[in-house]
PDB file of C-alpha atoms in Angstrom:
ATOM      1  CA  MET A   1      67.898  11.924  12.762  1.00 86.00           C
ATOM      2  CA  ARG A   2      69.144  15.502  12.405  1.00 84.00           C
ATOM      3  CA  ALA A   3      66.963  18.645  12.276  1.00 86.00           C
ATOM      4  CA  GLY A   4      69.011  21.669  12.424  1.00 81.00           C
ATOM      5  CA  SER A   5      71.384  21.619  15.454  1.00 85.00           C
ATOM      6  CA  ARG A   6      68.930  18.966  17.073  1.00 91.00           C
ATOM      7  CA  THR A   7      69.078  15.223  16.995  1.00 88.00           C
ATOM      8  CA  ILE A   8      65.629  13.219  17.076  1.00 93.00           C
ATOM      9  CA  GLN A   9      65.822   9.633  18.051  1.00 92.00           C
ATOM     10  CA  VAL A  10      63.650   7.623  15.506  1.00 94.00           C
ATOM     11  CA  SER A  11      62.878   3.895  15.521  1.00 95.00           C
ATOM     12  CA  ASN A  12      61.198   1.000  13.560  1.00 95.00           C
ATOM     13  CA  LEU A  13      61.704   2.807  10.291  1.00 97.00           C
ATOM     14  CA  ASP A  14      60.921  -0.162   8.177  1.00 97.00           C
ATOM     15  CA  LYS A  15      57.623  -0.755  10.051  1.00 97.00           C
ATOM     16  CA  VAL A  16      54.745  -0.816   7.309  1.00 97.00           C
ATOM     17  CA  PHE A  17      52.245   1.885   8.296  1.00 98.00           C
ATOM     18  CA  TYR A  18      50.042   1.432   5.000  1.00 97.00           C
ATOM     19  CA  PRO A  19      49.993  -2.337   4.098  1.00 94.00           C
ATOM     20  CA  ASP A  20      48.417  -1.770   0.644  1.00 89.00           C
ATOM     21  CA  GLY A  21      51.358   0.397  -0.612  1.00 88.00           C
ATOM     22  CA  GLY A  22      54.211  -0.809   1.677  1.00 95.00           C
ATOM     23  CA  PHE A  23      54.483   2.960   3.118  1.00 97.00           C
ATOM     24  CA  THR A  24      56.607   2.652   5.877  1.00 98.00           C
ATOM     25  CA  LYS A  25      57.282   4.816   9.162  1.00 98.00           C
ATOM     26  CA  GLY A  26      60.480   5.861   7.410  1.00 97.00           C
ATOM     27  CA  ASP A  27      58.584   6.893   4.365  1.00 98.00           C
ATOM     28  CA  MET A  28      56.072   8.772   6.769  1.00 98.00           C
ATOM     29  CA  LEU A  29      59.072  10.606   8.471  1.00 98.00           C
ATOM     30  CA  ASP A  30      60.613  11.348   5.126  1.00 97.00           C
ATOM     31  CA  TYR A  31      57.211  12.923   3.890  1.00 98.00           C
ATOM     32  CA  TYR A  32      56.690  15.275   6.940  1.00 98.00           C
ATOM     33  CA  ARG A  33      60.631  16.313   6.791  1.00 97.00           C
ATOM     34  CA  ARG A  34      60.049  17.369   3.041  1.00 97.00           C
ATOM     35  CA  VAL A  35      56.579  18.902   3.702  1.00 98.00           C
ATOM     36  CA  GLY A  36      57.792  20.852   6.800  1.00 97.00           C
ATOM     37  CA  ARG A  37      58.677  24.099   5.145  1.00 96.00           C
ATOM     38  CA  VAL A  38      55.141  24.726   4.276  1.00 98.00           C
ATOM     39  CA  LEU A  39      53.398  22.919   7.000  1.00 98.00           C
ATOM     40  CA  ILE A  40      55.046  24.357   9.946  1.00 98.00           C
ATOM     41  CA  PRO A  41      53.906  27.711   9.234  1.00 98.00           C
ATOM     42  CA  HIS A  42      50.288  26.430   9.684  1.00 99.00           C
ATOM     43  CA  LEU A  43      51.061  24.611  12.924  1.00 98.00           C
ATOM     44  CA  ARG A  44      53.423  27.140  14.662  1.00 98.00           C
ATOM     45  CA  ASP A  45      52.098  28.475  17.882  1.00 98.00           C
ATOM     46  CA  ARG A  46      49.023  26.510  17.805  1.00 98.00           C
ATOM     47  CA  PRO A  47      47.815  23.672  20.300  1.00 98.00           C
ATOM     48  CA  LEU A  48      48.155  20.502  18.698  1.00 98.00           C
ATOM     49  CA  THR A  49      46.185  17.113  18.864  1.00 97.00           C
ATOM     50  CA  LEU A  50      48.179  13.996  17.961  1.00 97.00           C
ATOM     51  CA  LYS A  51      46.281  11.093  16.353  1.00 98.00           C
ATOM     52  CA  ARG A  52      48.680   8.307  16.865  1.00 97.00           C
ATOM     53  CA  TYR A  53      48.678   5.102  15.025  1.00 97.00           C
ATOM     54  CA  PRO A  54      51.526   3.103  16.853  1.00 95.00           C
ATOM     55  CA  ASP A  55      50.867  -0.058  14.377  1.00 95.00           C
ATOM     56  CA  GLY A  56      49.770   1.633  11.217  1.00 96.00           C
ATOM     57  CA  VAL A  57      46.518   2.491   9.752  1.00 97.00           C
ATOM     58  CA  GLU A  58      45.127  -1.151  10.380  1.00 95.00           C
ATOM     59  CA  GLY A  59      45.929  -0.927  13.945  1.00 96.00           C
ATOM     60  CA  GLN A  60      44.551   0.827  17.064  1.00 96.00           C
ATOM     61  CA  PHE A  61      44.654   4.457  17.550  1.00 97.00           C
ATOM     62  CA  PHE A  62      44.239   7.035  20.173  1.00 97.00           C
ATOM     63  CA  TYR A  63      44.119  10.806  20.259  1.00 96.00           C
ATOM     64  CA  GLU A  64      46.487  12.662  22.554  1.00 97.00           C
ATOM     65  CA  LYS A  65      45.862  16.124  23.706  1.00 96.00           C
ATOM     66  CA  ARG A  66      48.338  16.124  26.507  1.00 96.00           C
ATOM     67  CA  CYS A  67      51.898  16.432  25.456  1.00 97.00           C
ATOM     68  CA  PRO A  68      53.718  13.356  26.608  1.00 95.00           C
ATOM     69  CA  PRO A  69      55.807  14.052  29.725  1.00 93.00           C
ATOM     70  CA  HIS A  70      58.878  12.364  27.992  1.00 93.00           C
ATOM     71  CA  ALA A  71      58.879  15.286  25.351  1.00 95.00           C
ATOM     72  CA  PRO A  72      62.123  16.992  24.815  1.00 95.00           C
ATOM     73  CA  GLY A  73      62.574  20.331  26.580  1.00 94.00           C
ATOM     74  CA  TRP A  74      62.502  22.408  23.101  1.00 96.00           C
ATOM     75  CA  VAL A  75      59.225  21.092  22.265  1.00 97.00           C
ATOM     76  CA  LYS A  76      56.949  24.119  23.167  1.00 97.00           C
ATOM     77  CA  THR A  77      53.730  23.569  25.026  1.00 98.00           C
ATOM     78  CA  VAL A  78      50.656  25.792  25.888  1.00 97.00           C
ATOM     79  CA  PRO A  79      48.420  25.141  29.011  1.00 96.00           C
ATOM     80  CA  ILE A  80      44.696  24.939  28.369  1.00 95.00           C
ATOM     81  CA  GLU A  81      41.957  24.543  30.638  1.00 92.00           C
ATOM     82  CA  ARG A  82      39.913  21.223  29.970  1.00 87.00           C
ATOM     83  CA  LYS A  83      36.193  22.074  29.359  1.00 83.00           C
ATOM     84  CA  ARG A  84      34.511  19.310  31.270  1.00 86.00           C
ATOM     85  CA  ASP A  85      36.240  19.464  34.602  1.00 89.00           C
ATOM     86  CA  GLY A  86      38.587  22.536  34.487  1.00 88.00           C
ATOM     87  CA  LYS A  87      41.880  20.583  34.591  1.00 93.00           C
ATOM     88  CA  ILE A  88      44.933  22.125  32.873  1.00 95.00           C
ATOM     89  CA  ILE A  89      46.157  20.071  29.673  1.00 96.00           C
ATOM     90  CA  ASN A  90      49.500  21.154  28.359  1.00 97.00           C
ATOM     91  CA  TYR A  91      49.410  20.692  24.667  1.00 98.00           C
ATOM     92  CA  CYS A  92      52.236  20.332  22.182  1.00 98.00           C
ATOM     93  CA  MET A  93      53.086  22.967  19.564  1.00 98.00           C
ATOM     94  CA  VAL A  94      55.031  22.228  16.333  1.00 98.00           C
ATOM     95  CA  ASN A  95      57.134  25.154  15.807  1.00 97.00           C
ATOM     96  CA  ASP A  96      60.051  23.703  13.927  1.00 96.00           C
ATOM     97  CA  VAL A  97      61.207  20.623  11.914  1.00 97.00           C
ATOM     98  CA  ALA A  98      62.790  18.804  15.039  1.00 97.00           C
ATOM     99  CA  SER A  99      59.331  19.137  16.872  1.00 97.00           C
ATOM    100  CA  LEU A 100      57.536  17.797  13.955  1.00 98.00           C
ATOM    101  CA  LEU A 101      59.770  14.704  13.483  1.00 98.00           C
ATOM    102  CA  TRP A 102      59.796  14.072  17.067  1.00 97.00           C
ATOM    103  CA  ALA A 103      55.869  14.105  17.063  1.00 98.00           C
ATOM    104  CA  VAL A 104      55.813  11.790  14.045  1.00 98.00           C
ATOM    105  CA  ASN A 105      58.035   9.322  15.083  1.00 97.00           C
ATOM    106  CA  LEU A 106      55.393   8.536  18.167  1.00 97.00           C
ATOM    107  CA  GLY A 107      53.300   7.255  15.179  1.00 97.00           C
ATOM    108  CA  SER A 108      51.300  10.472  15.013  1.00 97.00           C
ATOM    109  CA  LEU A 109      50.183   9.781  11.382  1.00 96.00           C
ATOM    110  CA  GLU A 110      47.573  12.579  11.738  1.00 98.00           C
ATOM    111  CA  LEU A 111      48.129  16.148  13.017  1.00 98.00           C
ATOM    112  CA  HIS A 112      45.144  17.925  14.171  1.00 98.00           C
ATOM    113  CA  VAL A 113      45.567  21.756  15.097  1.00 98.00           C
ATOM    114  CA  SER A 114      43.571  24.592  16.931  1.00 98.00           C
ATOM    115  CA  LEU A 115      42.040  27.513  14.881  1.00 98.00           C
ATOM    116  CA  ALA A 116      43.729  29.805  17.295  1.00 98.00           C
ATOM    117  CA  LYS A 117      47.139  30.642  18.461  1.00 98.00           C
ATOM    118  CA  ALA A 118      48.615  30.055  21.882  1.00 97.00           C
ATOM    119  CA  LYS A 119      48.610  33.809  22.942  1.00 96.00           C
ATOM    120  CA  LYS A 120      45.052  34.331  22.068  1.00 97.00           C
ATOM    121  CA  LEU A 121      43.078  31.003  22.627  1.00 96.00           C
ATOM    122  CA  GLY A 122      39.902  32.624  22.357  1.00 96.00           C
ATOM    123  CA  THR A 123      40.348  34.137  18.982  1.00 98.00           C
ATOM    124  CA  PRO A 124      40.345  31.909  16.091  1.00 98.00           C
ATOM    125  CA  THR A 125      42.392  33.238  12.932  1.00 98.00           C
ATOM    126  CA  THR A 126      39.972  31.174  10.684  1.00 98.00           C
ATOM    127  CA  MET A 127      36.346  30.039  10.273  1.00 98.00           C
ATOM    128  CA  VAL A 128      35.869  26.585   8.968  1.00 99.00           C
ATOM    129  CA  PHE A 129      33.108  24.509   7.182  1.00 98.00           C
ATOM    130  CA  ASP A 130      33.743  20.811   7.435  1.00 98.00           C
ATOM    131  CA  LEU A 131      32.014  19.097   4.779  1.00 98.00           C
ATOM    132  CA  ASP A 132      31.025  15.411   5.478  1.00 96.00           C
ATOM    133  CA  PRO A 133      29.431  13.443   2.794  1.00 96.00           C
ATOM    134  CA  ASP A 134      27.310  10.425   3.235  1.00 94.00           C
ATOM    135  CA  PRO A 135      28.600   7.896   0.822  1.00 91.00           C
ATOM    136  CA  GLU A 136      25.670   8.365  -1.575  1.00 90.00           C
ATOM    137  CA  GLN A 137      26.983  11.972  -1.991  1.00 94.00           C
ATOM    138  CA  GLY A 138      30.769  11.364  -1.882  1.00 95.00           C
ATOM    139  CA  VAL A 139      33.394  14.082  -2.383  1.00 97.00           C
ATOM    140  CA  LEU A 140      31.698  15.333  -5.318  1.00 98.00           C
ATOM    141  CA  GLY A 141      28.514  16.093  -3.260  1.00 97.00           C
ATOM    142  CA  ALA A 142      30.775  17.974  -0.905  1.00 98.00           C
ATOM    143  CA  ALA A 143      32.304  19.860  -3.664  1.00 98.00           C
ATOM    144  CA  GLU A 144      28.769  20.953  -4.887  1.00 98.00           C
ATOM    145  CA  VAL A 145      28.077  22.242  -1.511  1.00 98.00           C
ATOM    146  CA  ALA A 146      31.351  23.932  -0.993  1.00 98.00           C
ATOM    147  CA  LEU A 147      30.663  25.832  -4.159  1.00 99.00           C
ATOM    148  CA  GLU A 148      27.429  27.050  -2.915  1.00 98.00           C
ATOM    149  CA  ILE A 149      28.941  28.025   0.434  1.00 98.00           C
ATOM    150  CA  ARG A 150      31.563  30.079  -1.457  1.00 98.00           C
ATOM    151  CA  LYS A 151      28.962  31.770  -3.570  1.00 98.00           C
ATOM    152  CA  ARG A 152      27.136  32.999  -0.548  1.00 97.00           C
ATOM    153  CA  LEU A 153      30.404  34.230   1.261  1.00 98.00           C
ATOM    154  CA  ALA A 154      31.135  36.071  -1.710  1.00 97.00           C
ATOM    155  CA  ARG A 155      28.044  38.117  -1.163  1.00 96.00           C
ATOM    156  CA  PHE A 156      29.489  39.253   2.035  1.00 96.00           C
ATOM    157  CA  GLU A 157      32.697  40.059   0.127  1.00 96.00           C
ATOM    158  CA  ILE A 158      34.462  37.208   1.887  1.00 97.00           C
ATOM    159  CA  GLU A 159      37.010  35.172   0.278  1.00 98.00           C
ATOM    160  CA  SER A 160      37.329  31.360   1.055  1.00 98.00           C
ATOM    161  CA  PHE A 161      39.970  28.624   0.531  1.00 99.00           C
ATOM    162  CA  VAL A 162      39.263  24.973   0.220  1.00 99.00           C
ATOM    163  CA  LYS A 163      41.171  21.619   0.904  1.00 99.00           C
ATOM    164  CA  THR A 164      40.378  18.000   0.795  1.00 98.00           C
ATOM    165  CA  SER A 165      40.031  16.278   4.054  1.00 97.00           C
ATOM    166  CA  GLY A 166      42.198  13.651   2.814  1.00 96.00           C
ATOM    167  CA  SER A 167      39.397  11.197   3.886  1.00 94.00           C
ATOM    168  CA  LYS A 168      35.999  11.474   2.068  1.00 92.00           C
ATOM    169  CA  GLY A 169      35.064  15.237   2.375  1.00 97.00           C
ATOM    170  CA  LEU A 170      36.217  18.935   1.939  1.00 99.00           C
ATOM    171  CA  GLN A 171      36.945  21.671   4.328  1.00 99.00           C
ATOM    172  CA  LEU A 172      36.367  25.400   3.387  1.00 99.00           C
ATOM    173  CA  TYR A 173      38.405  27.922   5.374  1.00 99.00           C
ATOM    174  CA  VAL A 174      37.577  31.583   5.770  1.00 99.00           C
ATOM    175  CA  PRO A 175      40.775  33.621   6.848  1.00 98.00           C
ATOM    176  CA  LEU A 176      40.165  36.259   9.301  1.00 98.00           C
ATOM    177  CA  GLN A 177      43.354  37.485  11.425  1.00 96.00           C
ATOM    178  CA  THR A 178      41.018  39.954  13.136  1.00 96.00           C
ATOM    179  CA  ALA A 179      39.471  40.518  16.463  1.00 94.00           C
ATOM    180  CA  VAL A 180      36.644  37.787  16.500  1.00 97.00           C
ATOM    181  CA  THR A 181      35.474  35.107  19.142  1.00 98.00           C
ATOM    182  CA  TYR A 182      34.555  31.643  18.734  1.00 98.00           C
ATOM    183  CA  GLU A 183      30.859  32.663  19.405  1.00 97.00           C
ATOM    184  CA  GLN A 184      30.998  34.913  16.312  1.00 98.00           C
ATOM    185  CA  THR A 185      32.486  32.377  13.973  1.00 98.00           C
ATOM    186  CA  GLY A 186      30.476  29.450  15.070  1.00 98.00           C
ATOM    187  CA  GLY A 187      27.260  31.551  15.226  1.00 98.00           C
ATOM    188  CA  PHE A 188      27.967  32.814  11.489  1.00 98.00           C
ATOM    189  CA  ALA A 189      28.841  29.251  10.269  1.00 98.00           C
ATOM    190  CA  HIS A 190      25.887  27.893  12.062  1.00 97.00           C
ATOM    191  CA  ALA A 191      23.655  30.335  10.529  1.00 97.00           C
ATOM    192  CA  LEU A 192      24.878  29.802   6.934  1.00 98.00           C
ATOM    193  CA  ALA A 193      24.647  26.194   7.437  1.00 97.00           C
ATOM    194  CA  ARG A 194      20.901  26.412   8.532  1.00 97.00           C
ATOM    195  CA  ALA A 195      20.262  28.635   5.652  1.00 97.00           C
ATOM    196  CA  LEU A 196      21.692  26.157   3.028  1.00 97.00           C
ATOM    197  CA  GLU A 197      19.869  23.511   4.766  1.00 96.00           C
ATOM    198  CA  GLU A 198      16.576  25.350   4.190  1.00 96.00           C
ATOM    199  CA  GLU A 199      17.205  26.102   0.643  1.00 96.00           C
ATOM    200  CA  MET A 200      18.569  22.553  -0.167  1.00 94.00           C
ATOM    201  CA  PRO A 201      16.976  20.173   2.357  1.00 94.00           C
ATOM    202  CA  GLU A 202      17.480  17.231   0.021  1.00 93.00           C
ATOM    203  CA  ARG A 203      21.331  17.573  -0.055  1.00 94.00           C
ATOM    204  CA  VAL A 204      22.438  19.501   3.030  1.00 96.00           C
ATOM    205  CA  VAL A 205      22.128  18.981   6.679  1.00 96.00           C
ATOM    206  CA  SER A 206      23.347  21.118   9.608  1.00 93.00           C
ATOM    207  CA  LYS A 207      22.617  18.672  12.317  1.00 88.00           C
ATOM    208  CA  MET A 208      24.825  15.763  13.600  1.00 79.00           C
ATOM    209  CA  LYS A 209      22.295  13.216  14.011  1.00 78.00           C
ATOM    210  CA  LYS A 210      23.158  10.166  11.765  1.00 77.00           C
ATOM    211  CA  GLU A 211      19.569   9.383  11.103  1.00 73.00           C
ATOM    212  CA  LEU A 212      19.242  12.871   9.349  1.00 77.00           C
ATOM    213  CA  ARG A 213      22.275  12.468   7.377  1.00 79.00           C
ATOM    214  CA  LYS A 214      21.530   9.868   4.870  1.00 86.00           C
ATOM    215  CA  GLY A 215      21.951  10.876   1.224  1.00 88.00           C
ATOM    216  CA  LYS A 216      23.126  14.353   2.419  1.00 95.00           C
ATOM    217  CA  VAL A 217      26.345  16.470   2.951  1.00 96.00           C
ATOM    218  CA  LEU A 218      26.729  17.503   6.572  1.00 97.00           C
ATOM    219  CA  ILE A 219      27.919  21.099   7.071  1.00 97.00           C
ATOM    220  CA  ASP A 220      29.585  20.628  10.371  1.00 97.00           C
ATOM    221  CA  TRP A 221      29.917  24.281  11.650  1.00 97.00           C
ATOM    222  CA  SER A 222      30.555  22.887  15.325  1.00 96.00           C
ATOM    223  CA  GLN A 223      34.405  22.828  14.594  1.00 96.00           C
ATOM    224  CA  ASN A 224      34.521  26.580  15.343  1.00 98.00           C
ATOM    225  CA  ASP A 225      35.082  25.835  18.933  1.00 95.00           C
ATOM    226  CA  ASP A 226      37.794  26.666  21.407  1.00 93.00           C
ATOM    227  CA  HIS A 227      38.058  23.075  22.446  1.00 90.00           C
ATOM    228  CA  LYS A 228      38.225  21.412  18.999  1.00 93.00           C
ATOM    229  CA  THR A 229      40.952  20.714  16.611  1.00 95.00           C
ATOM    230  CA  THR A 230      40.712  20.182  12.752  1.00 96.00           C
ATOM    231  CA  VAL A 231      43.187  18.148  10.651  1.00 98.00           C
ATOM    232  CA  ALA A 232      45.846  20.185   9.475  1.00 98.00           C
ATOM    233  CA  VAL A 233      46.536  20.936   6.080  1.00 99.00           C
ATOM    234  CA  TYR A 234      49.314  18.741   4.475  1.00 99.00           C
ATOM    235  CA  SER A 235      48.497  16.188   7.277  1.00 99.00           C
ATOM    236  CA  LEU A 236      48.535  12.552   6.209  1.00 98.00           C
ATOM    237  CA  ARG A 237      45.269  10.654   6.772  1.00 98.00           C
ATOM    238  CA  ALA A 238      44.548   7.057   8.011  1.00 97.00           C
ATOM    239  CA  ARG A 239      42.978   5.622   4.648  1.00 96.00           C
ATOM    240  CA  PRO A 240      44.110   2.680   2.922  1.00 95.00           C
ATOM    241  CA  ALA A 241      46.547   4.680   0.817  1.00 96.00           C
ATOM    242  CA  PRO A 242      48.427   7.486   2.278  1.00 97.00           C
ATOM    243  CA  THR A 243      46.238  10.493   1.115  1.00 98.00           C
ATOM    244  CA  VAL A 244      46.911  13.867   2.421  1.00 98.00           C
ATOM    245  CA  SER A 245      44.649  16.880   3.358  1.00 99.00           C
ATOM    246  CA  THR A 246      45.341  18.884   0.282  1.00 99.00           C
ATOM    247  CA  PRO A 247      44.871  22.498  -0.753  1.00 99.00           C
ATOM    248  CA  VAL A 248      43.092  22.795  -3.986  1.00 99.00           C
ATOM    249  CA  GLN A 249      42.007  25.559  -6.345  1.00 99.00           C
ATOM    250  CA  TRP A 250      38.457  26.408  -6.668  1.00 99.00           C
ATOM    251  CA  LYS A 251      38.767  25.625 -10.461  1.00 98.00           C
ATOM    252  CA  GLU A 252      40.030  22.113  -9.772  1.00 99.00           C
ATOM    253  CA  VAL A 253      36.860  21.711  -7.597  1.00 99.00           C
ATOM    254  CA  ARG A 254      34.557  23.003 -10.377  1.00 99.00           C
ATOM    255  CA  LYS A 255      36.366  20.651 -12.931  1.00 99.00           C
ATOM    256  CA  ALA A 256      35.867  17.558 -10.602  1.00 98.00           C
ATOM    257  CA  VAL A 257      32.039  18.416 -10.466  1.00 98.00           C
ATOM    258  CA  ARG A 258      31.995  18.979 -14.167  1.00 98.00           C
ATOM    259  CA  ASP A 259      33.850  15.820 -15.019  1.00 98.00           C
ATOM    260  CA  ASP A 260      32.106  13.822 -12.328  1.00 98.00           C
ATOM    261  CA  ASP A 261      35.416  12.411 -11.252  1.00 98.00           C
ATOM    262  CA  PRO A 262      36.150  12.236  -7.413  1.00 98.00           C
ATOM    263  CA  ASP A 263      39.687  11.144  -8.236  1.00 97.00           C
ATOM    264  CA  LEU A 264      40.389  14.816  -9.061  1.00 98.00           C
ATOM    265  CA  LEU A 265      39.961  15.578  -5.568  1.00 98.00           C
ATOM    266  CA  SER A 266      42.259  12.812  -3.812  1.00 98.00           C
ATOM    267  CA  PHE A 267      45.934  13.208  -3.438  1.00 98.00           C
ATOM    268  CA  THR A 268      48.515  10.853  -2.043  1.00 98.00           C
ATOM    269  CA  TRP A 269      51.718  12.154  -0.217  1.00 98.00           C
ATOM    270  CA  ASP A 270      53.951  12.022  -3.626  1.00 98.00           C
ATOM    271  CA  GLU A 271      51.214  13.816  -5.604  1.00 98.00           C
ATOM    272  CA  VAL A 272      51.166  16.556  -2.888  1.00 98.00           C
ATOM    273  CA  LEU A 273      55.071  16.928  -3.230  1.00 98.00           C
ATOM    274  CA  THR A 274      54.652  17.405  -6.900  1.00 98.00           C
ATOM    275  CA  ARG A 275      51.803  19.843  -6.363  1.00 98.00           C
ATOM    276  CA  LEU A 276      54.148  22.084  -4.214  1.00 98.00           C
ATOM    277  CA  ASP A 277      56.805  22.281  -6.661  1.00 97.00           C
ATOM    278  CA  LYS A 278      54.184  23.380  -9.219  1.00 97.00           C
ATOM    279  CA  HIS A 279      51.849  25.625  -7.062  1.00 97.00           C
ATOM    280  CA  GLY A 280      53.604  26.550  -3.839  1.00 97.00           C
ATOM    281  CA  ASP A 281      51.470  26.651  -0.722  1.00 98.00           C
ATOM    282  CA  LEU A 282      47.851  27.239  -2.094  1.00 98.00           C
ATOM    283  CA  PHE A 283      46.756  27.707   1.642  1.00 99.00           C
ATOM    284  CA  GLU A 284      49.173  30.576   2.418  1.00 98.00           C
ATOM    285  CA  PRO A 285      46.422  33.108   2.332  1.00 98.00           C
ATOM    286  CA  VAL A 286      44.707  31.221   5.089  1.00 98.00           C
ATOM    287  CA  ARG A 287      47.397  32.343   7.654  1.00 97.00           C
ATOM    288  CA  LYS A 288      47.840  35.764   6.266  1.00 97.00           C
ATOM    289  CA  MET A 289      44.747  37.156   4.640  1.00 98.00           C
ATOM    290  CA  ARG A 290      42.839  39.724   6.976  1.00 98.00           C
ATOM    291  CA  GLN A 291      39.238  39.801   6.638  1.00 98.00           C
ATOM    292  CA  LYS A 292      36.282  41.124   8.739  1.00 96.00           C
ATOM    293  CA  LEU A 293      33.640  38.800   9.630  1.00 96.00           C
ATOM    294  CA  PRO A 294      30.300  40.556   9.012  1.00 90.00           C
ATOM    295  CA  THR A 295      26.899  39.730  10.801  1.00 87.00           C
ATOM    296  CA  PHE A 296      24.916  37.169   9.178  1.00 81.00           C
TER     297      PHE A 296
END
């Protein structure tokens, strides 16, 4: 497979990765090739964790942080000190279509990316709230909580943007592009999550313990950490259908809640390509907008 001046060796193109719909590895490569023009700017110069499914969504998977030693020389890497033992791990970065297709050919169905860029690993460019609903709440419960978070951020004159996780929840992003630390973004996100938990204890939880999460939406503020990665916008997800982590407009979130229709917040790969033709990249402001993080 060609990408610009480079040739990527691909294999097993007819292998079915999503049995329910017959979506193959070749289809997966084609999706990422077509979405690459908007996806790559969100990945460029950022450490990447590959979530690999060599045998598709029904098979075993593993996370790969260390860039494989057989990676082509043109795949850029960044060394990062591992938190638990201080060892240096070279993470892959996807800066062009060739690197993207090479990574996907490994069975990297999901792409998880750092909130910071390689040159300033301690400076996140965004703050994120990962909303993980209990099955009783579902994505509509996450949508209601997302709207509440947005309302509170607006009081600080902070704009926020939202995407589906591509799985069962939503992820709310606050673009910064200013001199902040993870301690600051994590502290702010934690404080807001705790405040909402106090105001809405029957619906919101800010602690990870499973026994506390039944019937509630977890506001996972802990993603604001220099050793964590979050599923990238436009990444496929390992669900029964080839769903995608998709940017949505706030009016779409409100409509889904108003109509009590969770399907309005779920998108497959082909729907995402159609949305891109209609709306362009709704997440572009996340990588461009500059905002100052206030004190909570």
